[in-house]
Coordinates of N, CA and C in Angstrom, one line a residue:
L1 N 102.5 64.5 82.3 CA 103.6 65.5 82.5 C 104.1 65.3 83.9
L2 N 103.2 65.1 84.9 CA 103.6 65.0 86.3 C 104.4 63.7 86.5
K3 N 104.0 62.6 85.8 CA 104.8 61.4 86.0 C 106.2 61.5 85.5
S4 N 106.3 62.2 84.3 CA 107.7 62.3 83.8 C 108.5 63.3 84.6
L5 N 107.9 64.3 85.1 CA 108.6 65.3 86.0 C 109.2 64.7 87.2
I6 N 108.3 63.8 87.9 CA 108.7 63.2 89.1 C 109.5 61.9 88.9
G7 N 109.2 61.3 87.8 CA 110.0 60.0 87.5 C 109.2 58.8 87.8
F8 N 107.8 58.9 87.9 CA 107.0 57.7 88.1 C 106.7 57.0 86.7
K9 N 106.7 55.7 86.8 CA 106.4 54.9 85.6 C 105.0 54.4 85.6
S10 N 104.4 54.3 86.8 CA 103.1 53.7 87.0 C 102.3 54.7 87.8
G11 N 100.9 54.5 87.8 CA 100.0 55.4 88.6 C 100.2 55.2 90.1
R12 N 99.7 56.1 90.8 CA 99.7 56.0 92.3 C 98.3 56.0 92.8
D13 N 98.2 55.5 94.0 CA 96.8 55.4 94.6 C 96.5 56.8 95.1
E14 N 95.2 57.0 95.6 CA 94.7 58.3 95.9 C 95.5 59.0 97.0
R15 N 95.8 58.2 98.1 CA 96.6 58.8 99.2 C 97.9 59.3 98.7
E16 N 98.6 58.5 97.9 CA 99.9 59.0 97.4 C 99.8 60.2 96.5
Q17 N 98.7 60.2 95.7 CA 98.5 61.3 94.8 C 98.3 62.6 95.6
I18 N 97.5 62.5 96.7 CA 97.2 63.7 97.6 C 98.5 64.2 98.2
I19 N 99.4 63.3 98.7 CA 100.7 63.7 99.2 C 101.6 64.3 98.2
I20 N 101.6 63.7 97.0 CA 102.4 64.3 95.9 C 101.9 65.7 95.6
N21 N 100.6 65.9 95.4 CA 100.1 67.2 95.1 C 100.4 68.2 96.2
E22 N 100.3 67.8 97.4 CA 100.5 68.7 98.5 C 102.0 69.2 98.5
K23 N 102.9 68.2 98.3 CA 104.3 68.6 98.3 C 104.7 69.5 97.1
I24 N 104.1 69.2 95.9 CA 104.3 70.1 94.8 C 103.8 71.5 95.0
T25 N 102.6 71.5 95.6 CA 102.0 72.8 95.9 C 102.9 73.7 96.8
V26 N 103.3 73.1 97.9 CA 104.2 73.8 98.8 C 105.5 74.2 98.1
S27 N 106.0 73.4 97.3 CA 107.2 73.7 96.5 C 107.0 74.9 95.6
F28 N 105.8 74.9 95.0 CA 105.4 76.0 94.1 C 105.3 77.3 94.8
V29 N 104.7 77.3 96.0 CA 104.6 78.5 96.8 C 105.9 79.1 97.2
Y30 N 106.8 78.2 97.7 CA 108.2 78.7 98.0 C 108.9 79.2 96.8
S31 N 108.8 78.6 95.7 CA 109.4 79.0 94.5 C 108.9 80.4 94.0
F32 N 107.5 80.5 94.2 CA 106.9 81.8 93.8 C 107.4 82.9 94.6
F33 N 107.5 82.8 96.0 CA 107.9 83.8 96.8 C 109.4 84.1 96.6
L34 N 110.2 83.1 96.3 CA 111.6 83.3 96.0 C 111.7 84.1 94.7
M35 N 110.9 83.9 93.7 CA 110.9 84.7 92.5 C 110.6 86.1 92.8
V36 N 109.6 86.4 93.7 CA 109.2 87.7 94.0 C 110.4 88.4 94.7
L37 N 111.1 87.7 95.6 CA 112.2 88.3 96.3 C 113.3 88.6 95.4
L38 N 113.6 87.7 94.4 CA 114.7 87.9 93.4 C 114.3 89.1 92.5
C39 N 113.0 89.2 92.2 CA 112.6 90.4 91.4 C 112.8 91.7 92.1
V40 N 112.5 91.7 93.4 CA 112.7 93.0 94.2 C 114.2 93.3 94.3
I41 N 115.0 92.3 94.5 CA 116.5 92.5 94.6 C 117.0 93.0 93.2
N42 N 116.5 92.4 92.1 CA 116.9 92.8 90.8 C 116.4 94.3 90.5
L43 N 115.2 94.6 91.0 CA 114.8 96.0 90.8 C 115.7 97.0 91.6
F44 N 116.2 96.7 92.8 CA 117.1 97.5 93.5 C 118.4 97.6 92.8
V45 N 118.9 96.5 92.3 CA 120.2 96.5 91.5 C 120.0 97.4 90.3
D46 N 118.9 97.2 89.6 CA 118.7 98.0 88.3 C 118.6 99.4 88.6
A47 N 117.9 99.8 89.8 CA 117.8 101.2 90.1 C 119.1 101.8 90.5
S48 N 120.0 101.0 91.1 CA 121.3 101.6 91.4 C 122.2 101.7 90.2
H49 N 122.0 100.9 89.2 CA 122.7 101.1 87.9 C 122.0 101.9 86.9
H50 N 120.8 102.4 87.2 CA 120.0 103.3 86.3 C 119.7 102.6 85.0
N51 N 119.3 101.3 85.1 CA 118.8 100.6 83.9 C 117.7 99.6 84.3
F52 N 117.2 98.9 83.3 CA 116.2 97.9 83.6 C 116.5 96.7 82.7
S53 N 117.0 95.6 83.4 CA 117.5 94.5 82.7 C 116.5 93.5 82.2
I54 N 116.9 92.7 81.2 CA 116.0 91.7 80.7 C 115.7 90.7 81.8
G55 N 116.6 90.3 82.7 CA 116.3 89.4 83.7 C 115.2 89.9 84.6
T56 N 115.1 91.2 85.0 CA 114.1 91.7 85.8 C 112.8 91.7 85.1
M57 N 112.8 92.1 83.8 CA 111.5 92.0 83.0 C 111.0 90.6 82.9
T58 N 111.9 89.6 82.7 CA 111.5 88.2 82.6 C 110.9 87.7 83.9
L59 N 111.5 88.1 85.1 CA 110.9 87.7 86.4 C 109.6 88.3 86.6
V60 N 109.4 89.6 86.2 CA 108.1 90.3 86.4 C 107.0 89.6 85.5
F61 N 107.3 89.3 84.3 CA 106.4 88.6 83.4 C 106.1 87.2 83.9
L62 N 107.1 86.5 84.4 CA 106.9 85.1 84.9 C 106.0 85.2 86.1
I63 N 106.2 86.1 87.0 CA 105.4 86.2 88.2 C 103.9 86.6 87.8
L64 N 103.7 87.5 86.9 CA 102.4 87.9 86.4 C 101.7 86.7 85.8
F65 N 102.4 86.0 84.9 CA 101.9 84.8 84.2 C 101.4 83.7 85.2
E66 N 102.3 83.4 86.2 CA 101.9 82.4 87.2 C 100.8 82.8 88.0
S67 N 100.7 84.1 88.4 CA 99.6 84.6 89.2 C 98.3 84.5 88.5
L68 N 98.3 84.9 87.2 CA 97.1 84.9 86.4 C 96.7 83.5 86.1
N69 N 97.7 82.6 85.8 CA 97.4 81.2 85.5 C 96.7 80.5 86.7
V70 N 97.2 80.7 87.9 CA 96.6 80.1 89.1 C 95.2 80.7 89.3
L71 N 95.0 82.0 89.2 CA 93.7 82.6 89.4 C 92.7 82.1 88.4
V72 N 93.1 82.1 87.1 CA 92.1 81.6 86.1 C 91.7 80.2 86.3
R73 N 92.7 79.3 86.6 CA 92.4 77.9 86.8 C 91.5 77.7 88.0
L74 N 91.7 78.4 89.1 CA 90.9 78.3 90.3 C 89.5 78.8 90.0
R75 N 89.3 79.9 89.3 CA 88.0 80.4 88.9 C 87.3 79.5 88.0
K76 N 88.0 78.9 87.0 CA 87.4 77.9 86.1 C 86.8 76.8 86.8
H77 N 87.4 76.2 87.8 CA 86.9 75.1 88.5 C 86.0 75.5 89.7
E78 N 85.8 76.8 89.9 CA 85.0 77.4 90.9 C 85.4 76.9 92.4
V79 N 86.6 76.7 92.6 CA 87.1 76.4 93.9 C 87.5 77.6 94.7
I80 N 87.5 78.8 94.1 CA 87.9 80.0 94.7 C 86.8 80.7 95.5
N81 N 85.6 80.3 95.2 CA 84.4 80.8 95.8 C 84.2 80.3 97.2
E82 N 83.7 81.1 98.1 CA 83.4 80.7 99.5 C 81.9 80.7 99.7
E83 N 81.3 79.6 99.9 CA 79.8 79.6 100.1 C 79.6 79.6 101.6
I84 N 78.7 80.5 102.0 CA 78.3 80.7 103.4 C 76.9 80.4 103.6
S85 N 76.5 79.7 104.7 CA 75.1 79.2 104.9 C 74.2 80.2 105.6
S86 N 74.7 81.0 106.5 CA 73.9 81.9 107.2 C 74.2 83.4 106.9
K87 N 73.2 84.2 107.2 CA 73.3 85.7 106.9 C 74.3 86.3 107.9
E88 N 74.4 85.7 109.1 CA 75.3 86.2 110.1 C 76.7 86.0 109.7
Q89 N 77.0 84.8 109.2 CA 78.4 84.5 108.8 C 78.7 85.3 107.5
Y90 N 77.7 85.5 106.7 CA 78.0 86.4 105.5 C 78.4 87.8 105.9
K91 N 77.6 88.3 106.9 CA 77.9 89.7 107.3 C 79.3 89.8 108.0
N92 N 79.7 88.7 108.7 CA 81.0 88.7 109.4 C 82.1 88.6 108.3
S93 N 81.8 87.8 107.3 CA 82.8 87.6 106.2 C 83.0 88.9 105.5
V94 N 81.9 89.6 105.2 CA 82.0 90.9 104.5 C 82.7 91.9 105.3
K95 N 82.4 91.9 106.6 CA 83.1 92.9 107.5 C 84.6 92.6 107.6
S96 N 85.0 91.3 107.7 CA 86.4 90.9 107.7 C 87.1 91.3 106.4
L97 N 86.3 91.1 105.3 CA 86.9 91.5 104.0 C 87.1 93.0 103.9
K98 N 86.2 93.8 104.5 CA 86.4 95.3 104.5 C 87.7 95.6 105.2
I99 N 87.9 95.0 106.4 CA 89.1 95.3 107.2 C 90.4 94.9 106.5
R100 N 90.3 93.7 105.9 CA 91.5 93.2 105.1 C 91.8 94.1 103.9
S101 N 90.7 94.6 103.3 CA 90.9 95.5 102.1 C 91.5 96.8 102.6
I102 N 91.1 97.3 103.7 CA 91.7 98.6 104.2 C 93.2 98.4 104.5
F103 N 93.5 97.2 105.2 CA 94.9 96.9 105.4 C 95.7 96.7 104.1
A104 N 95.1 96.1 103.1 CA 95.8 95.9 101.9 C 96.1 97.3 101.2
G105 N 95.1 98.2 101.2 CA 95.3 99.5 100.6 C 96.3 100.3 101.3
T106 N 96.3 100.3 102.7 CA 97.2 101.0 103.5 C 98.6 100.4 103.3
G107 N 98.7 99.1 103.3 CA 100.0 98.4 103.1 C 100.6 98.8 101.7
F108 N 99.7 98.8 100.7 CA 100.2 99.1 99.4 C 100.8 100.5 99.3
T109 N 100.1 101.5 100.0 CA 100.5 102.8 100.0 C 101.9 102.9 100.7
F110 N 102.0 102.3 101.9 CA 103.3 102.4 102.6 C 104.4 101.7 101.9
I111 N 104.2 100.6 101.3 CA 105.2 99.9 100.6 C 105.7 100.7 99.4
T112 N 104.8 101.3 98.6 CA 105.2 102.1 97.5 C 105.9 103.4 97.9
L113 N 105.5 104.0 99.0 CA 106.2 105.2 99.5 C 107.6 104.8 99.9
I114 N 107.8 103.7 100.6 CA 109.1 103.2 101.0 C 110.0 102.9 99.8
L115 N 109.4 102.2 98.8 CA 110.1 101.9 97.5 C 110.5 103.2 96.8
T116 N 109.6 104.2 96.9 CA 110.0 105.5 96.3 C 111.2 106.2 96.9
V117 N 111.2 106.1 98.3 CA 112.3 106.7 99.0 C 113.6 105.9 98.7
I118 N 113.5 104.6 98.6 CA 114.7 103.7 98.4 C 115.2 104.0 96.9
T119 N 114.3 104.0 96.0 CA 114.8 104.2 94.6 C 115.4 105.6 94.4
E120 N 114.8 106.6 95.1 CA 115.4 108.0 95.0 C 116.8 108.0 95.7
G121 N 116.9 107.2 96.8 CA 118.2 107.1 97.4 C 119.3 106.4 96.6
L122 N 118.8 105.4 95.9 CA 119.8 104.7 95.0 C 120.1 105.5 93.8
S123 N 119.2 106.3 93.4 CA 119.6 107.2 92.2 C 120.2 108.5 92.6
E124 N 120.7 108.5 93.8 CA 121.5 109.6 94.4 C 120.7 111.0 94.4
K125 N 119.4 110.9 94.6 CA 118.7 112.1 94.8 C 118.5 112.3 96.3
K126 N 117.9 113.4 96.7 CA 117.6 113.6 98.1 C 116.6 112.6 98.6
L127 N 116.7 112.0 99.8 CA 115.7 111.1 100.3 C 114.6 111.9 100.9
M128 N 113.6 112.2 100.0 CA 112.5 113.0 100.4 C 111.3 112.6 99.7
L129 N 110.2 112.7 100.3 CA 108.9 112.5 99.7 C 108.2 113.8 99.5
S130 N 107.6 114.0 98.4 CA 106.9 115.2 98.1 C 105.4 115.0 98.5
I131 N 104.7 116.0 98.6 CA 103.2 115.9 98.9 C 102.5 115.2 97.8
S132 N 103.0 115.4 96.5 CA 102.4 114.8 95.4 C 102.6 113.3 95.4
D133 N 103.8 112.8 95.8 CA 104.0 111.4 96.0 C 103.0 110.8 97.0
I134 N 102.9 111.4 98.1 CA 101.9 110.9 99.1 C 100.5 110.9 98.6
I135 N 100.1 111.9 97.9 CA 98.7 112.0 97.3 C 98.5 110.9 96.3
I136 N 99.5 110.8 95.3 CA 99.4 109.8 94.2 C 99.3 108.4 94.8
W137 N 100.3 108.1 95.7 CA 100.3 106.7 96.2 C 99.2 106.4 97.2
G138 N 98.7 107.5 97.8 CA 97.5 107.3 98.7 C 96.2 107.0 97.9
I139 N 96.1 107.7 96.7 CA 94.9 107.4 95.8 C 95.1 106.0 95.3
A140 N 96.3 105.7 94.9 CA 96.5 104.3 94.3 C 96.2 103.3 95.4
G141 N 96.6 103.5 96.6 CA 96.3 102.6 97.7 C 94.8 102.4 97.9
I142 N 94.0 103.5 97.8 CA 92.6 103.5 98.0 C 92.0 102.7 96.8
I143 N 92.4 102.9 95.6 CA 92.0 102.1 94.5 C 92.3 100.7 94.6
F144 N 93.5 100.4 95.1 CA 93.9 99.0 95.3 C 93.0 98.3 96.3
G145 N 92.7 99.0 97.4 CA 91.9 98.5 98.5 C 90.4 98.2 98.0
V146 N 89.9 99.2 97.2 CA 88.6 99.0 96.7 C 88.5 97.8 95.7
F147 N 89.5 97.7 94.9 CA 89.5 96.5 94.0 C 89.6 95.2 94.8
C148 N 90.4 95.2 95.8 CA 90.5 94.0 96.7 C 89.2 93.7 97.3
Y149 N 88.4 94.7 97.7 CA 87.1 94.5 98.3 C 86.1 93.9 97.2
I150 N 86.1 94.6 96.1 CA 85.2 94.2 95.0 C 85.4 92.7 94.6
F151 N 86.7 92.4 94.3 CA 87.0 91.0 93.9 C 86.8 90.0 95.0
G152 N 87.1 90.4 96.2 CA 86.8 89.5 97.3 C 85.4 89.3 97.6
K153 N 84.5 90.3 97.4 CA 83.1 90.2 97.7 C 82.5 89.3 96.6
Q154 N 83.0 89.3 95.4 CA 82.5 88.4 94.3 C 82.7 87.0 94.6
K155 N 83.7 86.6 95.5 CA 84.0 85.3 95.8 C 83.1 84.7 96.9
I156 N 82.5 85.6 97.7 CA 81.7 85.2 98.9 C 80.2 85.1 98.4
K157 N 79.7 83.9 98.5 CA 78.3 83.6 98.1 C 77.5 83.1 99.3
L158 N 76.3 83.5 99.3 CA 75.3 83.1 100.4 C 74.5 82.0 99.8
K159 N 74.5 80.8 100.5 CA 73.7 79.7 100.1 C 72.2 80.0 100.3
K160 N 71.4 79.6 99.3 CA 70.0 79.9 99.5 C 69.3 78.7 99.9

């Protein structure tokens, strides 16, 4: 499939294959973030028109499919795990993971609160957050941070 996509008729040596894989990976990452940006733009346009279009749903499902596809394939080949040789490095990795999880949960809360204000503004309501919005998105952020920590800790292994 890769040969036909790129246009190669014969095989490549190992160095060329590594370069090709690197370039395709970088291209995929840029395309993925472009799809996320287009999805966010489509969500704002849909909110301003008070509808939810097929294009937005397609982008959301495509982003979810690609994310899950990459995650499953990396887990299948066990390259997503991080093996650590000493207990000190393990403790530092777990501590770093805790801090990243706290930032992830906090960031999730702030982003959802900002999106709530923007969508209310686009739907011509008052730009206001209620205490229930803050509590709901705060709890969702805590849950998101906890799940980030749990899934991240599963990837960190201590060599015996």
